[in-house]
mmCIF file of C-alpha atoms (C1' of nucleotides) in Angstrom:
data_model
loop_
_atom_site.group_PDB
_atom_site.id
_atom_site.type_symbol
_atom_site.label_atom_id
_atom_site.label_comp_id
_atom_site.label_asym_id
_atom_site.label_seq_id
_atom_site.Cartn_x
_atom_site.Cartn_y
_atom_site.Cartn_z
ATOM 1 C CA UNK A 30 -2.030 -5.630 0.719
ATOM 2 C CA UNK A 31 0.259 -3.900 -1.165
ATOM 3 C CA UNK A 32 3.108 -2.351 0.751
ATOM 4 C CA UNK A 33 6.812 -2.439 0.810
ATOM 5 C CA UNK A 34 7.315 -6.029 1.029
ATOM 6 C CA UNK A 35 4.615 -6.466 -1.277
ATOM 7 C CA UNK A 36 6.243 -4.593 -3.688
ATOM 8 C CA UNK A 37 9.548 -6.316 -3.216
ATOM 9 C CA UNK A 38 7.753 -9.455 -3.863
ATOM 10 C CA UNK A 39 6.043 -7.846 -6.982
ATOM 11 C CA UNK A 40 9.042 -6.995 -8.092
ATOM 12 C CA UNK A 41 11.307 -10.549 -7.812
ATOM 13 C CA UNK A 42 7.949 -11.980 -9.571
ATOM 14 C CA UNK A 43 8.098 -9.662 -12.562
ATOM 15 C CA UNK A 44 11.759 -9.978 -12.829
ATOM 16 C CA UNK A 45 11.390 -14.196 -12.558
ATOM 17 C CA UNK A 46 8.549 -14.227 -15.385
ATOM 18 C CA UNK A 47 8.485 -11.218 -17.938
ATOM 19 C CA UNK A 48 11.828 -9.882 -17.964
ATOM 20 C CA UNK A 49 13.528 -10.005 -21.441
ATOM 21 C CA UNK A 50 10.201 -11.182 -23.248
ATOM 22 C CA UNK A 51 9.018 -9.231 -26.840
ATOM 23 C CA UNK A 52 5.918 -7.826 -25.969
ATOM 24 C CA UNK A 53 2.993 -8.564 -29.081
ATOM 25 C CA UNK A 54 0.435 -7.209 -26.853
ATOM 26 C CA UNK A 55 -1.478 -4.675 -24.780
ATOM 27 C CA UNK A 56 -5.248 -4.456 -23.689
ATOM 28 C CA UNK A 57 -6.155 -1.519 -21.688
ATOM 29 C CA UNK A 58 -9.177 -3.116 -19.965
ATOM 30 C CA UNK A 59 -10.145 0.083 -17.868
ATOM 31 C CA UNK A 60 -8.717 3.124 -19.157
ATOM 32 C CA UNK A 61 -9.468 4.951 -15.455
ATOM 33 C CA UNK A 62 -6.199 2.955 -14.244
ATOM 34 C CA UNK A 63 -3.720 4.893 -16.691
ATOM 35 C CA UNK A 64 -2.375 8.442 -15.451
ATOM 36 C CA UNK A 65 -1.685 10.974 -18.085
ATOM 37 C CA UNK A 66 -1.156 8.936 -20.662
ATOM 38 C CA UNK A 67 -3.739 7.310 -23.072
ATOM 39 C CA UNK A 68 -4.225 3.323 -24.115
ATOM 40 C CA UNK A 69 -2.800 3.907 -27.676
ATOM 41 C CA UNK A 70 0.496 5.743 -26.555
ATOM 42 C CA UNK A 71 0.883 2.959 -23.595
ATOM 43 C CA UNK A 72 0.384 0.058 -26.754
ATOM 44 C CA UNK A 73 2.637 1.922 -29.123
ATOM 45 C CA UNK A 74 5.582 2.476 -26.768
ATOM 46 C CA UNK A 75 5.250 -0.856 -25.363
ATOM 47 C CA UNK A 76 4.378 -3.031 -28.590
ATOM 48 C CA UNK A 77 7.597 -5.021 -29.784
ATOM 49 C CA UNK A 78 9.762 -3.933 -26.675
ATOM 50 C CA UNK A 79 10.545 -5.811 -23.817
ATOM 51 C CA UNK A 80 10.771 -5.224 -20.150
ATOM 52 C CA UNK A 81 15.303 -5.156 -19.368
ATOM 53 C CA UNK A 82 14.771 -4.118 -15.597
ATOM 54 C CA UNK A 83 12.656 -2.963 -12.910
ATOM 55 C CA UNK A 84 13.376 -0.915 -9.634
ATOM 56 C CA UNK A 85 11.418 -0.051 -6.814
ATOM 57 C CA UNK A 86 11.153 2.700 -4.659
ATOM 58 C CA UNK A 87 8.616 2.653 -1.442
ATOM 59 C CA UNK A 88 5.129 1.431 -3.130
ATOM 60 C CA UNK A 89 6.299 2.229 -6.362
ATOM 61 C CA UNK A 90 7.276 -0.607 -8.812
ATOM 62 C CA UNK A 91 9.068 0.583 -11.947
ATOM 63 C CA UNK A 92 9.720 -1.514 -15.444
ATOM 64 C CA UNK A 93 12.057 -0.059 -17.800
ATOM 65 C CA UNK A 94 11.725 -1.387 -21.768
ATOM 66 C CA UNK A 95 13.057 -0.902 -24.837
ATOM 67 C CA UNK A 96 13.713 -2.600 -28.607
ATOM 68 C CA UNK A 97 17.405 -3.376 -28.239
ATOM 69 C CA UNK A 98 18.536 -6.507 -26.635
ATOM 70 C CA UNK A 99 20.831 -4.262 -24.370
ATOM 71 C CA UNK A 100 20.131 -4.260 -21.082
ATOM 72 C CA UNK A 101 21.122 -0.459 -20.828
ATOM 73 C CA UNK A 102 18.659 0.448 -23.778
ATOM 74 C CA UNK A 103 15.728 1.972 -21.713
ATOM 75 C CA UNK A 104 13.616 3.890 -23.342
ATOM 76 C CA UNK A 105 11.112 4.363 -20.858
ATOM 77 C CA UNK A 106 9.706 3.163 -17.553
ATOM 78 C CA UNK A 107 6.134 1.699 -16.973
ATOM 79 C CA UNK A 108 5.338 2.714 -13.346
ATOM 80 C CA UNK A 109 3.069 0.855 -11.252
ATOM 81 C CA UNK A 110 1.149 1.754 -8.156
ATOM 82 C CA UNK A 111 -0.968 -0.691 -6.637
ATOM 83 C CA UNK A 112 -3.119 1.464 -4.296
ATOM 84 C CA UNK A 113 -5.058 -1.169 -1.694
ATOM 85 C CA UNK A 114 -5.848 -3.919 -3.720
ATOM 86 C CA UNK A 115 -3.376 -4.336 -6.546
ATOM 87 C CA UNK A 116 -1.395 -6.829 -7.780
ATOM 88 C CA UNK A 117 0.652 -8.791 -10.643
ATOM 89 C CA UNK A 118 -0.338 -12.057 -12.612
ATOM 90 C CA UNK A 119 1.799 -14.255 -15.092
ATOM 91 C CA UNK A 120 0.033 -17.122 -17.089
ATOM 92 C CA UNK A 121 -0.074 -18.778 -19.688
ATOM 93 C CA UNK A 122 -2.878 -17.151 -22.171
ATOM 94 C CA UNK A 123 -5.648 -18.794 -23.182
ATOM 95 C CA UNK A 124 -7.882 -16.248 -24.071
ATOM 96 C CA UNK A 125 -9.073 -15.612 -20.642
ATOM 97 C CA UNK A 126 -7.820 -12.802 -18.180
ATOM 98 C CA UNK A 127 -7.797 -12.918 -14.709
ATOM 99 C CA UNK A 128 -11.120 -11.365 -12.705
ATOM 100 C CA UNK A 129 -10.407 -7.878 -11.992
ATOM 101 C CA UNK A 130 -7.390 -7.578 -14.676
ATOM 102 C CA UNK A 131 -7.167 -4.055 -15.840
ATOM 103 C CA UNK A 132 -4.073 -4.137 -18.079
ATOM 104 C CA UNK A 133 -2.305 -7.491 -20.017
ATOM 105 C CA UNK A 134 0.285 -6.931 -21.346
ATOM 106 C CA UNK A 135 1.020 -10.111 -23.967
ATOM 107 C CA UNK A 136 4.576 -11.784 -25.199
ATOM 108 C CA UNK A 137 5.620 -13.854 -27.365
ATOM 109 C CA UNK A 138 5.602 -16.978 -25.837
ATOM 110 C CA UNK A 139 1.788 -16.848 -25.018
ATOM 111 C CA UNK A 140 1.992 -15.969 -21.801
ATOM 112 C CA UNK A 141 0.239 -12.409 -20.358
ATOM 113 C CA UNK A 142 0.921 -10.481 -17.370
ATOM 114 C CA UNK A 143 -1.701 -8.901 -15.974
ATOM 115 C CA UNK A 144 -1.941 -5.833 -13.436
ATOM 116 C CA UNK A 145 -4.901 -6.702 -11.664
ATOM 117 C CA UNK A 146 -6.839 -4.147 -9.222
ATOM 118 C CA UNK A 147 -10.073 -4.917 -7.331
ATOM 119 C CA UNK A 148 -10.611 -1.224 -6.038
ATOM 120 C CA UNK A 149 -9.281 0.975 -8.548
ATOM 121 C CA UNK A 150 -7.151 3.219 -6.662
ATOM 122 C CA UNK A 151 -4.236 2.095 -8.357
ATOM 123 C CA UNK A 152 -2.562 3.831 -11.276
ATOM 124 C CA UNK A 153 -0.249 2.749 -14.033
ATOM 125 C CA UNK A 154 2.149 5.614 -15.942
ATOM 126 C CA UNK A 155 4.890 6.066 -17.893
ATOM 127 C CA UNK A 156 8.076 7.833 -16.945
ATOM 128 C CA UNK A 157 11.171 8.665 -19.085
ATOM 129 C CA UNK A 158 13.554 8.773 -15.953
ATOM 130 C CA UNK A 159 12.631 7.164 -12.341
ATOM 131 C CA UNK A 160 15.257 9.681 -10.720
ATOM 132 C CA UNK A 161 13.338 12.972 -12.084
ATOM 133 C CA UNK A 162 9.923 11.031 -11.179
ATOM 134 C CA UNK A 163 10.496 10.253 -7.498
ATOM 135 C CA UNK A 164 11.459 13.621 -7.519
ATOM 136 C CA UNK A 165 8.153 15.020 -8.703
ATOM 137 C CA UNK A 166 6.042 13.244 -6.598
ATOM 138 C CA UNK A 167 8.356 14.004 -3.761
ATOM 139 C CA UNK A 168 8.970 10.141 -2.658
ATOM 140 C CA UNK A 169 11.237 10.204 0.221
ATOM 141 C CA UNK A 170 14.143 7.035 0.136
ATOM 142 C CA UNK A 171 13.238 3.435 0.542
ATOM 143 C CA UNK A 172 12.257 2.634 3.724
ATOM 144 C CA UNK A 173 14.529 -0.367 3.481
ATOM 145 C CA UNK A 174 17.413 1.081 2.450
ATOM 146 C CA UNK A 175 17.550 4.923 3.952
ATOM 147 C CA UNK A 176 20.274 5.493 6.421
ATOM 148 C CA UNK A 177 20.333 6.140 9.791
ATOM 149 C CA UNK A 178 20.715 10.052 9.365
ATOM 150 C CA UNK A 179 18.142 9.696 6.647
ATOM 151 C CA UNK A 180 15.095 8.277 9.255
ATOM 152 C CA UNK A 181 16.555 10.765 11.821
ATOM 153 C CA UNK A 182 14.931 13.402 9.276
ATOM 154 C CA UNK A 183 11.670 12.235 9.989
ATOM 155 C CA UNK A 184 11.961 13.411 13.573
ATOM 156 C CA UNK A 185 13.139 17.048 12.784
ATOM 157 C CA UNK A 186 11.041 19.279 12.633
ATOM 158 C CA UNK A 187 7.438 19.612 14.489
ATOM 159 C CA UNK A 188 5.733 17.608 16.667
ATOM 160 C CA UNK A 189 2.804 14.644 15.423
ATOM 161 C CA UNK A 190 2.387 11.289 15.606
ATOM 162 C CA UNK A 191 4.900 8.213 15.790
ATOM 163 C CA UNK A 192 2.488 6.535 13.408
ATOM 164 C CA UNK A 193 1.687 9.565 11.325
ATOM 165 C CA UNK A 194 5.402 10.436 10.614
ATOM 166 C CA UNK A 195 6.209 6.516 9.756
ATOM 167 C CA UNK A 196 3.292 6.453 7.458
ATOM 168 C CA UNK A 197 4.683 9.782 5.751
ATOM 169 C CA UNK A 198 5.497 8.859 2.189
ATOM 170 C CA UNK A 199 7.550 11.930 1.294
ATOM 171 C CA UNK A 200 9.731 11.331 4.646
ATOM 172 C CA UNK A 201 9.972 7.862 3.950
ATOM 173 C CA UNK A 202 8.263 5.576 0.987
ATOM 174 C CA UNK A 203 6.781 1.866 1.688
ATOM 175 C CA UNK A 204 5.387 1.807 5.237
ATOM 176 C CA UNK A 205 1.737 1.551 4.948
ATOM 177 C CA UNK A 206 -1.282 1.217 7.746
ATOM 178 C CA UNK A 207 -0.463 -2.491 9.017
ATOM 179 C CA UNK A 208 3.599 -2.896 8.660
ATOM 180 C CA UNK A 209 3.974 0.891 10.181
ATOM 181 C CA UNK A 210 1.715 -1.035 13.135
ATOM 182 C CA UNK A 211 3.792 -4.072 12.873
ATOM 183 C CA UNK A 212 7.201 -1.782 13.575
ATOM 184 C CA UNK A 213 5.495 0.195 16.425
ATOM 185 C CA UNK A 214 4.655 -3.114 18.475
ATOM 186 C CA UNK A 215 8.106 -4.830 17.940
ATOM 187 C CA UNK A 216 9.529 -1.483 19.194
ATOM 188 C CA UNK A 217 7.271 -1.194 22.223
ATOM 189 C CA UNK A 218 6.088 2.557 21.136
ATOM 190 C CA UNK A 219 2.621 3.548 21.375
ATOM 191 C CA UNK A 220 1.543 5.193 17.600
ATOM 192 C CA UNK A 221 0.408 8.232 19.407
ATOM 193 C CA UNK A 222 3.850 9.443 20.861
ATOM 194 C CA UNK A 223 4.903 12.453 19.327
ATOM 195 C CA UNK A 224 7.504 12.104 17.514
ATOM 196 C CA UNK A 225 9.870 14.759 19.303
ATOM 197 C CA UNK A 226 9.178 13.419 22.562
ATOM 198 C CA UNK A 227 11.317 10.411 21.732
ATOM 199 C CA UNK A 228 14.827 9.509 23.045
ATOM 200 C CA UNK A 229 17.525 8.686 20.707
ATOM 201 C CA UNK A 230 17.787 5.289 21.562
ATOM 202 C CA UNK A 231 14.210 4.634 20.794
ATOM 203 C CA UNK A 232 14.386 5.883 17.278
ATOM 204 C CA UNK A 233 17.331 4.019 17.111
ATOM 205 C CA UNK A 234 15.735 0.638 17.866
ATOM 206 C CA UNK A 235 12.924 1.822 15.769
ATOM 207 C CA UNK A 236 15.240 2.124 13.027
ATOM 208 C CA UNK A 237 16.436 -1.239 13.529
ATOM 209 C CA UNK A 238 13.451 -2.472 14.198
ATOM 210 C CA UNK A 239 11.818 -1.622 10.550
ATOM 211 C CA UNK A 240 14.210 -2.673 8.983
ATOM 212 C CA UNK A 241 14.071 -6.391 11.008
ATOM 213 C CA UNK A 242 10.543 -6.168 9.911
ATOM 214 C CA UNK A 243 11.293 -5.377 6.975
ATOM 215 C CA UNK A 244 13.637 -7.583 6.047
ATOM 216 C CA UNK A 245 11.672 -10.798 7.649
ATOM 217 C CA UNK A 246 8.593 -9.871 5.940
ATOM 218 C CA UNK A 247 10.135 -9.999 2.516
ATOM 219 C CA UNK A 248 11.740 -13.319 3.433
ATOM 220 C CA UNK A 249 8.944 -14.987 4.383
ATOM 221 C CA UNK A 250 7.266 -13.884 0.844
ATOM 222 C CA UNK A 251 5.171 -11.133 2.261
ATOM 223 C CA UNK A 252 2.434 -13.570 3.473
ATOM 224 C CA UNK A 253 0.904 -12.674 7.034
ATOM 225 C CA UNK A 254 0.274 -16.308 7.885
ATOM 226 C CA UNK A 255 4.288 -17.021 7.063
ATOM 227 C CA UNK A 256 5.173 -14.530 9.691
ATOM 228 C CA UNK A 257 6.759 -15.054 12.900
ATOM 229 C CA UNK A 258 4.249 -16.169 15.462
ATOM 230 C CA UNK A 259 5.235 -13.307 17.100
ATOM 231 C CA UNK A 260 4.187 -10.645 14.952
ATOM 232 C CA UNK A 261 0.884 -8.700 15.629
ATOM 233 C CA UNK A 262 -0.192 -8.092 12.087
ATOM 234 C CA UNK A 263 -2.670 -11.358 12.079
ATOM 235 C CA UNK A 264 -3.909 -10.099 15.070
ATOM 236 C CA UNK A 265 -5.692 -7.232 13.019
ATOM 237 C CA UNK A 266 -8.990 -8.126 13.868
ATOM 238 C CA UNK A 267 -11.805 -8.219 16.527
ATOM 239 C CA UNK A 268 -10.365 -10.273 19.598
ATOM 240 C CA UNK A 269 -7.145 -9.888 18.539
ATOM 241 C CA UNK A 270 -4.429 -10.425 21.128
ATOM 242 C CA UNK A 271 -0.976 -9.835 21.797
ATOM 243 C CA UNK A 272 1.092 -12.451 20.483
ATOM 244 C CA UNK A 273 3.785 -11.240 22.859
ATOM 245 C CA UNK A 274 2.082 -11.555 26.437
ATOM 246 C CA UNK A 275 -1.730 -12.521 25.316
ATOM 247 C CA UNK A 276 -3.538 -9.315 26.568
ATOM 248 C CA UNK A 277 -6.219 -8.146 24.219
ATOM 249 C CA UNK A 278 -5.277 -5.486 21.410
ATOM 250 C CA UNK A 279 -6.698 -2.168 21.555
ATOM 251 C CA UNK A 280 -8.095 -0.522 18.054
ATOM 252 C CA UNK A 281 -7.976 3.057 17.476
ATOM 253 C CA UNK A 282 -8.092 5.371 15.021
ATOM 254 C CA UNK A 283 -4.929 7.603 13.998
ATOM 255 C CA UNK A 284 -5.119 9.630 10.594
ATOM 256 C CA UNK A 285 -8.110 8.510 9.775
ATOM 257 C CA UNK A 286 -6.686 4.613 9.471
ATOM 258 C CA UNK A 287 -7.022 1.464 12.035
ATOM 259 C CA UNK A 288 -4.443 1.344 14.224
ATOM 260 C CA UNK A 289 -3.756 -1.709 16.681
ATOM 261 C CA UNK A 290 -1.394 -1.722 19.660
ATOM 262 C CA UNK A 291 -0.551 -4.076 22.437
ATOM 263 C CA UNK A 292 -1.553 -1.326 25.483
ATOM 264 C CA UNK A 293 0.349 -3.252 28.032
ATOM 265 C CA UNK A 294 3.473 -3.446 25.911
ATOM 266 C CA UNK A 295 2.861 -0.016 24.227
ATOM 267 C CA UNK A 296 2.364 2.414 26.775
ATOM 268 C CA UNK A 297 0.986 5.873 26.476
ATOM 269 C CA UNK A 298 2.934 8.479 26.022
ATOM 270 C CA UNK A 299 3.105 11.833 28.312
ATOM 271 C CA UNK A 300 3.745 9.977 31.981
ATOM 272 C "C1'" DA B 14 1.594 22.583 11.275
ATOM 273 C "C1'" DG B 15 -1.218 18.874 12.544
ATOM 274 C "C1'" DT B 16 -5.410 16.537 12.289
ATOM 275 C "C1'" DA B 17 -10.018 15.157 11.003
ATOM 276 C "C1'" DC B 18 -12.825 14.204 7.425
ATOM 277 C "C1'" DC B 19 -14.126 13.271 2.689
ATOM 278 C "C1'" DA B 20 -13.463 11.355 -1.892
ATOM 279 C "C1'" DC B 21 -11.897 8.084 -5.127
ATOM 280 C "C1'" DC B 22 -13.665 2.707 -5.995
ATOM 281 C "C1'" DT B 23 -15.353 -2.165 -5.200
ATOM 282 C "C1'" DG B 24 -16.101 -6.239 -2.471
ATOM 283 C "C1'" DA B 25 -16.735 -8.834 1.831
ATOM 284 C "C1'" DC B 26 -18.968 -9.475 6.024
ATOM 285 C "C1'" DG B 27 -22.192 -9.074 9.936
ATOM 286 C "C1'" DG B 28 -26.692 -7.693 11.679
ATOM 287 C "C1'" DC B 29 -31.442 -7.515 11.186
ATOM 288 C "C1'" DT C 28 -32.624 -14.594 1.062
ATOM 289 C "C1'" DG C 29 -31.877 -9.748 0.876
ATOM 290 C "C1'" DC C 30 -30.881 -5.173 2.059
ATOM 291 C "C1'" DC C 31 -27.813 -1.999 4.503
ATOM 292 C "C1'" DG C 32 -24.191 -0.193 7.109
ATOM 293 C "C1'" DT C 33 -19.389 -0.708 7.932
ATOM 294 C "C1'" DC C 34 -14.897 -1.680 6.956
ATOM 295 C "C1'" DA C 35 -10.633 -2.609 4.090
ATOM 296 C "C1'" DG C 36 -3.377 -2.849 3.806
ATOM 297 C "C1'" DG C 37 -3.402 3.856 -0.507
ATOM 298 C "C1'" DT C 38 -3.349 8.664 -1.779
ATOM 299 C "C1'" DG C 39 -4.764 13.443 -2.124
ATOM 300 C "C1'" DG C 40 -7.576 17.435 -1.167
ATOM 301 C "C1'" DT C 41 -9.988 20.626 2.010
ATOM 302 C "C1'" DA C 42 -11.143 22.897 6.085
ATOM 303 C "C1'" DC C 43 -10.539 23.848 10.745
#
DNA sequence: AGTACCACCTGACGGC
DNA sequence: TGCCGTCAGGTGGTAC
């Protein structure tokens, strides 16, 4: 589930429930989930502090806390990643925690929030600055908000897949498997085109055309079954067809990751 | 440099 | 009913 949109959506829930709430609580439920840091440093920077503001960048959710009632007082910044099966909870706490939460953190008006992850592939950290972070890791800007000249990077340099370079997270951060599929089939590009064999007006309408997708898929919540009935991405599935013109999807696999494509609206490249 | 494959994990689903 | 293989929206490493 969990890719840009997701994350946007994340995000506007966190800020909507926990913002601006003194944490009493932390239970590390699985300590695998934490990265680099261990379940009493995560309790004793976050005890008594509350969340002031989060940011996101790509598939990376950040919340920075601190004691003072300033919103500029950050001390630090709890970073979640969500890897294939995260997500956030808010309730009211009654002793019971959600199936498959791994952290809850606890405020003061009894309600939790809980980072829940079926899979485990997800991590939770702590960073001091989200600048020197996305640095480290080498995230490349927002898919949503990089410029123009910023995608035009992405097609410097070296041939390989459409899909491939679109899925890059160091080019670009918060395109995943199904919205990077989504963005190829309302741009009429077959995944498999290498990337320098396109014209400039078709990464421009690619360009355009993520951030449409974008853009709609946030506003409709991030739900599949709220998108527009012209979208392929509840199509993903055996007997899928194009939404567009009704001929049967084709599945293949590109980097290791199912890929669907309209093949009479997405034609192959090299003719 | 690009790509294929594997690993990390757990759960759901279809076939037999 | 039960077992087993396969697949799943992410990321990172290795080996051609």
């Amino acid at each position: 589930m969990p890719e840009l949109p997701d994350l946007e959506i994340f995000k506007r829930y966190l800020d909507s429930t926990a913002l601006h709430r003194k944490i009493t609580g932390v239970s590390v439920l699985d300590t695998r989930i934490l990265s680099e840091i261990s379940p009493g440093k995560l309790k004793s920077f976050l005890k008594s502090s509350s969340f002031h503001q989060t940011t996101r960048r790509g598939k990376y959710l950040f919340a920075g806390f601190g004691n003072g009632e300033d919103k500029e007082d950050i001390l630090a910044w709890l970073i979640f990643h969500f890897g294939m099966t995260g997500s956030l909870k808010y309730y009211k706490n009654n002793g019971e925690d959600p199936e498959y939460s791994k952290i809850v953190i606890s405020f003061e008006n009894g309600y939790s929030l809980a980072y829940l992850c079926t899979r485990m592939l997800g991590k939770i950290g702590l960073t001091s600055a989200v600048d020197s972070y996305t640095v480290d890791i080498g995230l490349g800007p927002d898919a949503a908000d990089v410029s123009f000249e910023g995608f035009l990077e992405l097609f410097k340099g070296g041939r390989g897949a459409v899909k491939t370079a679109l899925m890059n997270q160091n080019m670009i951060a918060g395109l995943g498997n199904i919205y990077t599929d989504e963005v190829l089939f309302q741009a009429g590009v077959h995944p498999q085109t290498q990337k320098d064999s396109l014209s400039l007006k078709t990464v421009r309408s690619l360009y355009t055309t993520m951030k449409q997708v974008l853009d709609t898929a946030v506003d409709r919540g991030a739900e599949p079954e709220k998108l527009p009935s012209d979208y392929i991405i509840p199509q993903r599935q055996k007997n899928g067809t194009c939404p567009k013109c009704g001929n049967d999807l084709k599945k293949i696999t590109l980097g290791g990751r199912s890929t669907y494509f309209c093949p009479s609206r997405q034609k192959e490249p090299d003719q």
